[in-house]
Tab-separated table of C-alpha atoms and ligand atoms in Angstrom:
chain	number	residue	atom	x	y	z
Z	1156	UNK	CA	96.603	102.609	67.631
Z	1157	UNK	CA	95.392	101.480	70.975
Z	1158	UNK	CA	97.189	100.756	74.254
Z	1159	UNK	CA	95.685	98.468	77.515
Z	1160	UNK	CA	97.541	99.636	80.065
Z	1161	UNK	CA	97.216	97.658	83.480
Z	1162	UNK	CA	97.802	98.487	86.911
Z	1163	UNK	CA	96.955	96.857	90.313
Z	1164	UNK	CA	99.157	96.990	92.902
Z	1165	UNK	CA	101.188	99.652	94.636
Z	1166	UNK	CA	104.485	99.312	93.055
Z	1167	UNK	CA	102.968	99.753	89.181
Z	1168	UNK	CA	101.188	103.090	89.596
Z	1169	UNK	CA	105.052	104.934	89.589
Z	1170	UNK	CA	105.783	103.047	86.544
Z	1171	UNK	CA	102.725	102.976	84.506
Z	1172	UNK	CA	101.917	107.186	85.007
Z	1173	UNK	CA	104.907	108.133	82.809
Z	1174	UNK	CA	104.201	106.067	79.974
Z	1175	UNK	CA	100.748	107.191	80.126
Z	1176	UNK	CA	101.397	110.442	80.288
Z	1177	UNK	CA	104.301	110.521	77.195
Z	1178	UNK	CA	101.420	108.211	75.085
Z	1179	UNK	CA	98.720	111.026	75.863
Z	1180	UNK	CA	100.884	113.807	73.612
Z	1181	UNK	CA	100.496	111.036	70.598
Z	1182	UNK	CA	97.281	112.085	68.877
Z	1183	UNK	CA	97.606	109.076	66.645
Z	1184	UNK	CA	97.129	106.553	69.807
Z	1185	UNK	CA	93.824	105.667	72.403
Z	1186	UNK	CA	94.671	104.328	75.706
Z	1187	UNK	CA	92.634	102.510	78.407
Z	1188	UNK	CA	93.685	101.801	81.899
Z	1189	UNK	CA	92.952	98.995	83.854
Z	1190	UNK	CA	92.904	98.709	87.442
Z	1191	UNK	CA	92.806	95.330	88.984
Z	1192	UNK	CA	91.671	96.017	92.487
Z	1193	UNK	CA	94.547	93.695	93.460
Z	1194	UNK	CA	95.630	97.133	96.109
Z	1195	UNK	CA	91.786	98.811	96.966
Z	1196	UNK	CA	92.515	100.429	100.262
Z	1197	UNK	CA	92.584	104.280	99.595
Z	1198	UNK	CA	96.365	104.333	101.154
Z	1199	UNK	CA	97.574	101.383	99.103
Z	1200	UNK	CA	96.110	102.983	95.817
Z	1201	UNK	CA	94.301	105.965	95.680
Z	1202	UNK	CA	96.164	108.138	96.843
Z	1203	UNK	CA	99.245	107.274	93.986
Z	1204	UNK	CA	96.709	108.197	91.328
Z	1205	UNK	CA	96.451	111.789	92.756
Z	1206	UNK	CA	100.042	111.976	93.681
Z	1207	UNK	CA	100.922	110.940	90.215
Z	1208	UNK	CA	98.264	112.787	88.455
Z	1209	UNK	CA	96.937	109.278	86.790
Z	1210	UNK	CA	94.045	109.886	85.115
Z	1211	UNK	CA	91.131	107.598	86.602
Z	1212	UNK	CA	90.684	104.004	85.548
Z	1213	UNK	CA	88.397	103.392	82.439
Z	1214	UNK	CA	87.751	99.783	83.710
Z	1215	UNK	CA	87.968	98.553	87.825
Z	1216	UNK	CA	88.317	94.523	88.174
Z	1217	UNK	CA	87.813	94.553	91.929
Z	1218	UNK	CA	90.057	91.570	91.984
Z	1219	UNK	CA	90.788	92.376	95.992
Z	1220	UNK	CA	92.766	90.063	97.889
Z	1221	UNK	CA	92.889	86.115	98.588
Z	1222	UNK	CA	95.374	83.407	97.915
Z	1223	UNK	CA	97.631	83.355	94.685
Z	1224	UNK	CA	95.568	80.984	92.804
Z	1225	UNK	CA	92.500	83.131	94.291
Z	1226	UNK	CA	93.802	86.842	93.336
Z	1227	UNK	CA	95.372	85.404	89.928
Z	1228	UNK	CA	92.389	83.751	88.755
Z	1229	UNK	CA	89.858	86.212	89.496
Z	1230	UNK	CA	92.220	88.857	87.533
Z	1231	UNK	CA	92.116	86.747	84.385
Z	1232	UNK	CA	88.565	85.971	84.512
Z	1233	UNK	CA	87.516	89.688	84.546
Z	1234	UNK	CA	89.857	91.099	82.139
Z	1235	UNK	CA	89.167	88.219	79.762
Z	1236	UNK	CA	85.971	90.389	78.271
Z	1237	UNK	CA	87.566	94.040	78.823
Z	1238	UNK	CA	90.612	92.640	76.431
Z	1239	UNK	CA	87.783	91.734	74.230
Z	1240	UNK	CA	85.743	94.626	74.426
Z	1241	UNK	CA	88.519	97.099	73.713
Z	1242	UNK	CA	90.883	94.948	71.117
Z	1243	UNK	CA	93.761	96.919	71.523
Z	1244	UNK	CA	97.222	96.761	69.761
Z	1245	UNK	CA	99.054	95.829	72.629
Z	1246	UNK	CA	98.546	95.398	76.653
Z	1247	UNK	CA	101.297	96.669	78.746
Z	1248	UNK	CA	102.044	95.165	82.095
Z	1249	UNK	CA	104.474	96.378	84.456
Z	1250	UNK	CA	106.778	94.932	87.110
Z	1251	UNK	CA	106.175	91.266	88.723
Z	1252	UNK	CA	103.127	91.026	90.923
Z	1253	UNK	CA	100.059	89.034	89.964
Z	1254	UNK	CA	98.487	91.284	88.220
Z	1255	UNK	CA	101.228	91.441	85.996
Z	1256	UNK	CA	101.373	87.878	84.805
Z	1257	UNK	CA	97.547	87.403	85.282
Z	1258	UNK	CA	96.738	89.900	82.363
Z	1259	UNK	CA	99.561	88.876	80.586
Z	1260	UNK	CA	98.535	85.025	80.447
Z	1261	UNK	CA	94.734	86.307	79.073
Z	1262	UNK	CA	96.286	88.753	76.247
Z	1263	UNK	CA	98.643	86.670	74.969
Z	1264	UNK	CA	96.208	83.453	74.696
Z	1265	UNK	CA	93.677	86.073	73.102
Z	1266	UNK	CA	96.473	86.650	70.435
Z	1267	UNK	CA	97.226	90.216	72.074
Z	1268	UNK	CA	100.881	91.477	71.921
Z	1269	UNK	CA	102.248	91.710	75.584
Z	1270	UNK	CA	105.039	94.588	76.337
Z	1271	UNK	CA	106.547	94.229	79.790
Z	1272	UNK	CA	107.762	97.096	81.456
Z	1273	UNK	CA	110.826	96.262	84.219
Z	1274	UNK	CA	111.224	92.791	81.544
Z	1275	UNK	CA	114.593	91.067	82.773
Z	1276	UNK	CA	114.999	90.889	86.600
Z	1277	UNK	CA	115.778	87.733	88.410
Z	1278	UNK	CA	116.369	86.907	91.857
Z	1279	UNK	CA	117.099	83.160	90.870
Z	1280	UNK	CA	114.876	82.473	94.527
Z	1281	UNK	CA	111.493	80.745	93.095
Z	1282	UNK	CA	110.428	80.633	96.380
Z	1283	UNK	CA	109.569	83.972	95.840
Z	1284	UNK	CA	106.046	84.826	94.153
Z	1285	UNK	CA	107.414	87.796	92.448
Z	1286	UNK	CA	110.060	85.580	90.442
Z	1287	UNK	CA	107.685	82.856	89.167
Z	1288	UNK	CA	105.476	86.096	87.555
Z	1289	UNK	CA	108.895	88.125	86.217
Z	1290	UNK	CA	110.153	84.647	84.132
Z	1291	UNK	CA	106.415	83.868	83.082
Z	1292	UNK	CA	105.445	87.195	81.613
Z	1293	UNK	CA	109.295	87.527	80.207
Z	1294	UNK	CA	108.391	84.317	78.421
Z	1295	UNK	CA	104.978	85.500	76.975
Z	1296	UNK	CA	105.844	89.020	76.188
Z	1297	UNK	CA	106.377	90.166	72.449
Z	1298	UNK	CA	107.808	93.727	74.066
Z	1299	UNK	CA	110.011	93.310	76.783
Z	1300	UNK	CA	111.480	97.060	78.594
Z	1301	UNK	CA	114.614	96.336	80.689
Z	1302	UNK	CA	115.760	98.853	83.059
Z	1303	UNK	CA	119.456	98.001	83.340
Z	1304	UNK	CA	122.147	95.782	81.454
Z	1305	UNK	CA	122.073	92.516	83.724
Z	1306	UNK	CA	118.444	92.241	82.456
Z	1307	UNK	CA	119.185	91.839	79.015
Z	1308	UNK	CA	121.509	89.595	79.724
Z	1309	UNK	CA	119.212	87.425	82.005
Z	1310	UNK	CA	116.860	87.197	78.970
Z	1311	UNK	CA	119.627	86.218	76.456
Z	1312	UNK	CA	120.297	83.645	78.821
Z	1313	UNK	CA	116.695	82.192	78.730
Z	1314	UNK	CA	117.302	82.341	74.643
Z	1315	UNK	CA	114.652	85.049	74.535
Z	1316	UNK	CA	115.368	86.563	70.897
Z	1317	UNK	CA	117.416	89.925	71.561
Z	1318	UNK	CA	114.904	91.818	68.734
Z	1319	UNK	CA	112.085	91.586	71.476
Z	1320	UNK	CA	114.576	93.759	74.163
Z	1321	UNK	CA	114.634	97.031	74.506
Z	1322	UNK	CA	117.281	98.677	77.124
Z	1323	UNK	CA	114.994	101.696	78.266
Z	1324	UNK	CA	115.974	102.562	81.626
Z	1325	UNK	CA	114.012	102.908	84.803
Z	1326	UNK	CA	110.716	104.649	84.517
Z	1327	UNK	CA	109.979	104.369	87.889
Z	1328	UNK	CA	112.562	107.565	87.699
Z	1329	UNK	CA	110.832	109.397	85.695
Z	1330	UNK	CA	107.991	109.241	87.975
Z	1331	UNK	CA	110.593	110.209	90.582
Z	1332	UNK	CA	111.982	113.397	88.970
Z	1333	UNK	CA	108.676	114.277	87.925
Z	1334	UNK	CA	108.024	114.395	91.410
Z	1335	UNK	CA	111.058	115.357	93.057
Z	1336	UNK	CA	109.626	119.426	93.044
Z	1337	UNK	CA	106.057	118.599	94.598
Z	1338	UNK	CA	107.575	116.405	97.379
Z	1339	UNK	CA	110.471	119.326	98.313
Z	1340	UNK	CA	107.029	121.053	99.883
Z	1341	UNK	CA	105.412	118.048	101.864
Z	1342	UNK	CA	104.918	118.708	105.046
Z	1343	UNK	CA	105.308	114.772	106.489
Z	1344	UNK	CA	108.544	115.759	108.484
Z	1345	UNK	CA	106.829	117.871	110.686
Z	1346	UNK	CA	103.486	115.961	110.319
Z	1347	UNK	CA	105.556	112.458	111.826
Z	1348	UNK	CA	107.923	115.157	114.397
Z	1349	UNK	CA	111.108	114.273	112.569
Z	1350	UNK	CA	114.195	116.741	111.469
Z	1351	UNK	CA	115.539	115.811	107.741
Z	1352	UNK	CA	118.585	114.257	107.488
Z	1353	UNK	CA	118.128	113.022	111.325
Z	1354	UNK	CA	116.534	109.921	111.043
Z	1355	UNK	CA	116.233	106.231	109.035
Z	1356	UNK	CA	113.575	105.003	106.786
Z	1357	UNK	CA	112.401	101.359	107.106
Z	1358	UNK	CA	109.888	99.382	105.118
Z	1359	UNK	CA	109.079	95.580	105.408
Z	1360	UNK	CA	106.615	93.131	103.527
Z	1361	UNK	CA	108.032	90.242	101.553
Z	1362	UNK	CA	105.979	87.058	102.907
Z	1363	UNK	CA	109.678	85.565	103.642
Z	1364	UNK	CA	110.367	88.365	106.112
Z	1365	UNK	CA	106.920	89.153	107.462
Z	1366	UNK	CA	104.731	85.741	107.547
Z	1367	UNK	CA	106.750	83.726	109.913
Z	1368	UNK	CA	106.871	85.033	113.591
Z	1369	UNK	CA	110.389	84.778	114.253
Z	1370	UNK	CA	111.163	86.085	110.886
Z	1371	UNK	CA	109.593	88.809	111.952
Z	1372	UNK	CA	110.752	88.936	115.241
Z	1373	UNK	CA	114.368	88.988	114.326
Z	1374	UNK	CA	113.880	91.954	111.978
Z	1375	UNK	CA	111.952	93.853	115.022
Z	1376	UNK	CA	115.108	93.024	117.369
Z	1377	UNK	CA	116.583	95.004	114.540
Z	1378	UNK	CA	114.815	97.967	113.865
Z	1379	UNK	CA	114.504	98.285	118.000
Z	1380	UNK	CA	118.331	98.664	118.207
Z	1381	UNK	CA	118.820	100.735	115.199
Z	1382	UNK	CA	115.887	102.987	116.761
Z	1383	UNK	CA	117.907	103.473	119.813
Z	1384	UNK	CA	120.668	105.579	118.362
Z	1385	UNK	CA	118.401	107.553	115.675
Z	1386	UNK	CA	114.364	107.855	115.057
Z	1387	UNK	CA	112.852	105.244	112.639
Z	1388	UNK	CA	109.768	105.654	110.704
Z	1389	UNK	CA	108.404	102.502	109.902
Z	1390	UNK	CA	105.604	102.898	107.622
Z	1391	UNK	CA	103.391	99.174	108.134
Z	1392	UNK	CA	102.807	97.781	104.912
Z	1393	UNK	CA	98.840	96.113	105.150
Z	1394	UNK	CA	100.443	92.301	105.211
Z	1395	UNK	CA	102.670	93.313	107.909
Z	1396	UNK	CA	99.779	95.089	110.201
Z	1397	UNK	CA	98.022	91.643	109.819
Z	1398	UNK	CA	100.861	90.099	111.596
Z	1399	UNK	CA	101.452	92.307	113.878
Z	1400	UNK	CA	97.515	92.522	114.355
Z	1401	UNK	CA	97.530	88.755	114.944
Z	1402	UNK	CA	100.721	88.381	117.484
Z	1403	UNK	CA	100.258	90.191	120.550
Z	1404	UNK	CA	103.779	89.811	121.604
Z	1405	UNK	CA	105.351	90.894	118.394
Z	1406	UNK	CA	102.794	93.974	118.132
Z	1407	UNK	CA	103.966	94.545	121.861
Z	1408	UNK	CA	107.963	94.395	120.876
Z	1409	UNK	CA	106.612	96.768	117.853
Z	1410	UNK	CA	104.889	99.273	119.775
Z	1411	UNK	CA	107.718	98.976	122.841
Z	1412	UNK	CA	110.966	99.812	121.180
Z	1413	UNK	CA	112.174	103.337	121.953
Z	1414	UNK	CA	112.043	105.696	118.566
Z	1415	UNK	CA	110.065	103.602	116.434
Z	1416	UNK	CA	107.282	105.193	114.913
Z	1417	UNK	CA	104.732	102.855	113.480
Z	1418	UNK	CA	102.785	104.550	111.107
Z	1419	UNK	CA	99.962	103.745	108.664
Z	1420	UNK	CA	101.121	103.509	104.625
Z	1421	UNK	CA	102.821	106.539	103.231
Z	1422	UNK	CA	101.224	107.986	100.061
Z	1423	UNK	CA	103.831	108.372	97.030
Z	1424	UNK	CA	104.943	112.008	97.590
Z	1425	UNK	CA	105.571	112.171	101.523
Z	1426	UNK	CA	107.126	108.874	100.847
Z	1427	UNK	CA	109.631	110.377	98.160
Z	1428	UNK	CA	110.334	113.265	100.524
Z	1429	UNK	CA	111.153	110.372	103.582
Z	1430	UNK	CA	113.360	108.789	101.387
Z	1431	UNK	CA	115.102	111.615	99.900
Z	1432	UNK	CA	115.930	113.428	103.579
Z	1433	UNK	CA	116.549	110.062	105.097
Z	1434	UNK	CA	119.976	109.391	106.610
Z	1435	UNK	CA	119.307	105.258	106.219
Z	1436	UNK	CA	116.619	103.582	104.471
Z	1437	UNK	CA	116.238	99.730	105.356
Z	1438	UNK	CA	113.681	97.798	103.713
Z	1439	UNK	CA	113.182	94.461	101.350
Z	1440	UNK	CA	111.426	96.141	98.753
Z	1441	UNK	CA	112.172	96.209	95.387
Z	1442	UNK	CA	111.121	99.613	94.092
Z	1443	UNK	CA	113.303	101.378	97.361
Z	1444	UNK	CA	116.651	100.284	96.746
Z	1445	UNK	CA	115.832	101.895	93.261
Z	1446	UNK	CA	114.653	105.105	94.615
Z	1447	UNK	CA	117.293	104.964	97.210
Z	1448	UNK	CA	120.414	105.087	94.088
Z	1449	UNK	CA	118.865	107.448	91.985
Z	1450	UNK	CA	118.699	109.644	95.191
Z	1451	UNK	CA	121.971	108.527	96.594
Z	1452	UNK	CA	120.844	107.759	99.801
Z	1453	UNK	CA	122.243	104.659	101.994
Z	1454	UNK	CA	120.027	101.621	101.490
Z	1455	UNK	CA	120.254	98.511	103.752
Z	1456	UNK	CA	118.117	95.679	102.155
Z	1457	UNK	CA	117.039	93.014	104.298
Z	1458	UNK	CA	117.173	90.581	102.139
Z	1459	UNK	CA	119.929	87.473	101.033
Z	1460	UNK	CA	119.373	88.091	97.169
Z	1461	UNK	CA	118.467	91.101	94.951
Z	1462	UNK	CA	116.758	91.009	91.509
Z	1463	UNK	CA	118.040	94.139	91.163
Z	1464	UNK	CA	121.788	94.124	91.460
Z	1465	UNK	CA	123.133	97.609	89.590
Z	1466	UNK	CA	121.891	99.469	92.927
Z	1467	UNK	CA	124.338	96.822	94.640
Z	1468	UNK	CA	126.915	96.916	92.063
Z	1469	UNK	CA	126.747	101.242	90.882
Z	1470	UNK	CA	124.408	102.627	93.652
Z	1471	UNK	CA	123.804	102.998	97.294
Z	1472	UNK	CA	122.518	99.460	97.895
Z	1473	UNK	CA	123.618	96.919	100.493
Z	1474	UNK	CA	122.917	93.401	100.469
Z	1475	UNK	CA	122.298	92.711	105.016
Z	1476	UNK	CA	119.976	89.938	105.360
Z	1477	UNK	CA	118.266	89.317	108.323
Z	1478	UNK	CA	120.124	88.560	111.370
Z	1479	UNK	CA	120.318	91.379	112.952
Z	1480	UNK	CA	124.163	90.372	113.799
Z	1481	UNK	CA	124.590	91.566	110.115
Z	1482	UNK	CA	121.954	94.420	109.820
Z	1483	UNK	CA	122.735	96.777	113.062
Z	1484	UNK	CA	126.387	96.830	112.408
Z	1485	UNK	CA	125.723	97.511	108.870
Z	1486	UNK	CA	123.227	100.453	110.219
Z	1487	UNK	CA	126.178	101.875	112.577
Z	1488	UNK	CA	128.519	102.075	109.904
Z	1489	UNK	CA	125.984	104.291	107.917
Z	1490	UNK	CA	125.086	106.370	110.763
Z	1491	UNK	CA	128.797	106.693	111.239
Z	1492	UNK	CA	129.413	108.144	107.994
Z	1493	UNK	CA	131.063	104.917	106.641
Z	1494	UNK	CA	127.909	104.671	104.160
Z	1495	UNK	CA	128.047	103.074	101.115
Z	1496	UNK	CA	128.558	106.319	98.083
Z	1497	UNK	CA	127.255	105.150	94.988
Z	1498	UNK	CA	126.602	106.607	91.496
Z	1499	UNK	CA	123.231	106.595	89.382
Z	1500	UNK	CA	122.578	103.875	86.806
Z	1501	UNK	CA	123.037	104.460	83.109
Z	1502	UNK	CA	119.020	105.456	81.779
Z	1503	UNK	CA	118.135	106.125	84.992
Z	1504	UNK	CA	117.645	109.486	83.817
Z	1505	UNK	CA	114.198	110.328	84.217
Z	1506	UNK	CA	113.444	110.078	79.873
Z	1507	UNK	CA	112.674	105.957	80.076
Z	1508	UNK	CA	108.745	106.613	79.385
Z	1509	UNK	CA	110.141	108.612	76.027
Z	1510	UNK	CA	111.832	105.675	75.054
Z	1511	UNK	CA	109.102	102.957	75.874
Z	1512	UNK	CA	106.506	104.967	73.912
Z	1513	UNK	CA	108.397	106.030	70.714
Z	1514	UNK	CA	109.007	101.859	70.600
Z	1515	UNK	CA	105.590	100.561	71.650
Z	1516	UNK	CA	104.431	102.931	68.670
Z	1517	UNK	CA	106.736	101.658	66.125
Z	1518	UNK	CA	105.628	98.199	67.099
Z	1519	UNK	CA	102.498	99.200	66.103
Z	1520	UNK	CA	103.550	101.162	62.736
Z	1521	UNK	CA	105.326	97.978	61.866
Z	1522	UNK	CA	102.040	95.571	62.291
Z	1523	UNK	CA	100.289	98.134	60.338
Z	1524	UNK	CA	98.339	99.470	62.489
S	1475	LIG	C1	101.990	92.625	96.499
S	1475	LIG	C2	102.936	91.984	95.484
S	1475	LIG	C3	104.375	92.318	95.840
S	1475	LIG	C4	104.575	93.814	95.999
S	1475	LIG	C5	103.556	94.341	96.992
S	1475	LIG	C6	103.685	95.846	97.149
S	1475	LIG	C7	102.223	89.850	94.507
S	1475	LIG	C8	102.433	88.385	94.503
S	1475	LIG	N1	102.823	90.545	95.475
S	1475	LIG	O1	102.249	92.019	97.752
S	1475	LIG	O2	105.229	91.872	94.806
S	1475	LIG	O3	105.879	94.055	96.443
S	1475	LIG	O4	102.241	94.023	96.553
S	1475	LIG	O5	102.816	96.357	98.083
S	1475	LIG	O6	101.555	90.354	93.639
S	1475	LIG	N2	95.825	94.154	101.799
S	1475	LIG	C9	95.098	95.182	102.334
S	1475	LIG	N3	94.779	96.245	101.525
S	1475	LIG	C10	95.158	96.334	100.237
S	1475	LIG	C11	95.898	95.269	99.698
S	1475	LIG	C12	96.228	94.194	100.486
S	1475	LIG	O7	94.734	95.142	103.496
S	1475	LIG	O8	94.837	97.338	99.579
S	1475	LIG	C13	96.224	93.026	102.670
S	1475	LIG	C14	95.330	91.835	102.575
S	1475	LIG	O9	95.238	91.261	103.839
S	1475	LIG	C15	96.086	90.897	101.658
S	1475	LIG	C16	97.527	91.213	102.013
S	1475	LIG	O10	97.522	92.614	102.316
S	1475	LIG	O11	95.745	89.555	101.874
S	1475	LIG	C17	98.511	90.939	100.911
S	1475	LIG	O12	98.107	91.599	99.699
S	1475	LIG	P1	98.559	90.985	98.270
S	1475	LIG	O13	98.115	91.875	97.170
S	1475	LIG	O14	98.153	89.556	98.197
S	1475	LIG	O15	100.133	90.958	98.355
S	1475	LIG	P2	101.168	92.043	98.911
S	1475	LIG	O16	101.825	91.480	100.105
S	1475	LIG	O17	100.528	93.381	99.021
């Protein structure tokens, strides 16, 4: 049996290197991995597959970057003959950016099964990119992996037959705990002249916070007060240095604000041990208010809505959105002690990749392959 697996940008390496990995002890099954080249620069991509130990890609798209239409298109017109070429069983996409649904749409018009790994979130915002590729490749997918509860229940909603849903758990977490040892020795804290446990973590790239100026601005004014009580290490995600690049004022209130240290992106294990010694993370990403619960560390997310709402609901997440009325009080309170405690979801548990391979090779036993 044979397995397309498909990566592209940052946030799938984490959850694409356990299943891998769990498939690889299967003599029975072939893999190939796909990299888009939706993330090329050695910081946004590179440097996961060494962290991770991903074996290198058997096939490179070289995708790069441009507008949605753009990125999506030239994705599906490249993978079009590798899906050919290697006729697996089934491709397996992960998570919601555009490589996700790009690959999906070309396998499952070539008659490929689809699984979908992190099947199930919603947001309900379609004004976000990320939610118009989660409900397309939901829709498309024969396999669909959900991480927590509220996913299955999103997909029951959208009649989306209950036999195609599989309650795994997160496998970003397995990545994580696979981790966890190698990232106890990185030396970033000292690298970036920070004490663990003495200062906050903040990350920030959705287009809705990032692409308008005074978006932007306002979460600045933010991170500049919070950075006057305790050290901040903001890691600048390439979309945001663009901005920033591109404002002279706003890279000027960036650069100006007293204990915030701009830095380049973080490869995956310094960036597990930030997270893990951090006394506050802030950020609008999705994959951090993950990591953030299953480490039980304060998360603030700068956002109005979450796609993922067990870390609001059983973990350490906080819902702040952007004014930063809301977010620096919410940021004392933490720094205070009066931090949200939370608990770690149910299959959170580091074995998801177990479970997504022992099914994805049924599927396959049960075509009769
Ligand atoms: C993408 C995902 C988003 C995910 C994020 C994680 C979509 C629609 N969005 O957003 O869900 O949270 O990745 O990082 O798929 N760039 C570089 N180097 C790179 C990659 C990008 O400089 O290696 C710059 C380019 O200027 C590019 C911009 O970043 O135009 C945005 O990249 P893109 O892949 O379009 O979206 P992200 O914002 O990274």
């Amino acid at each position: 049996m044979k397995f397309l697996h498909v990566v592209g940008a940052r946030p799938n390496f984490m959850k694409v290197a356990p299943v891998l990995a769990q498939l690889r002890k299967d003599p029975r099954v072939r893999q190939v991995l796909v990299h888009t080249g939706q993330h090329y620069d050695p910081k946004m991509s590179d440097v996961f597959f060494q962290d991770l130990g991903m074996p290198a890609p058997d096939a490179h798209l070289g995708a790069g970057s441009g507008s949605h239409a753009q990125q999506t298109a030239k994705i599906m017109v490249e993978v079009e003959p590798v899906i050919l070429r290697e006729n697996p069983d089934v491709v397996v996409v992960a998570g919601d950016v555009n490589s996700t649904l790009a690959v999906a749409l070309v396998a499952a018009k070539l008659g490929v099964a689809v699984a979908h790994i992190e099947a199930g979130l919603r947001s309900w915002d379609w004004r976000m990119p990320e939610e118009v590729n989660r409900v397309l490749t939901d829709r498309i997918s024969e396999l669909l992996f959900t991480p927590s509860r509220d996913a299955d229940e999103n997909l029951a909603k959208e009649g989306i037959d209950r036999g195609r849903v599989h309650f795994v758990g997160n496998v970003m977490i397995d990545s994580l705990h696979a981790a966890l040892p190698r990232a106890r020795e990185s030396r970033v804290h000292e690298q970036l002249g920070v004490r663990k446990g003495e200062y906050a973590l903040a990350t920030l790239h959705r287009p809705s916070n990032v692409d308008e100026p005074a978006a932007l601005e306002r979460l600045l004014v933010a991170l500049a007060e919070v950075s006057g009580r305790i050290p901040v290490v903001f890691p600048i995600h390439p979309r945001t240095r663009s901005r920033l690049d591109g404002d002279p004022s706003l890279r000027a209130k960036a650069e100006g604000a007293r204990g915030l240290r701009l830095v380049e992106p973080i490869g995956y294990l310094d960036f597990l041990a930030l997270t893990a010694n951090a006394r506050l993370v802030m950020t609008d990403s999705g994959g951090i208010q993950e990591e953030t619960t299953a480490l039980g560390v304060p998360c603030l997310t700068v956002r109005h809505n979450t796609e993922r709402p067990v870390t609001v609901e059983v973990g350490t997440n906080t819902l702040v959105g952007t004014d930063p009325a809301q977010v620096v009080p919410a940021a004392v309170a933490v720094l205070e002690g009066r931090g949200k405690k939370g608990r770690v979801p149910d299959l959170w548990d580091g074995r998801a990749a177990e479970r997504i391979a022992r099914i994805l090779v049924r599927s396959c036993e049960e075509r009769g392959r």
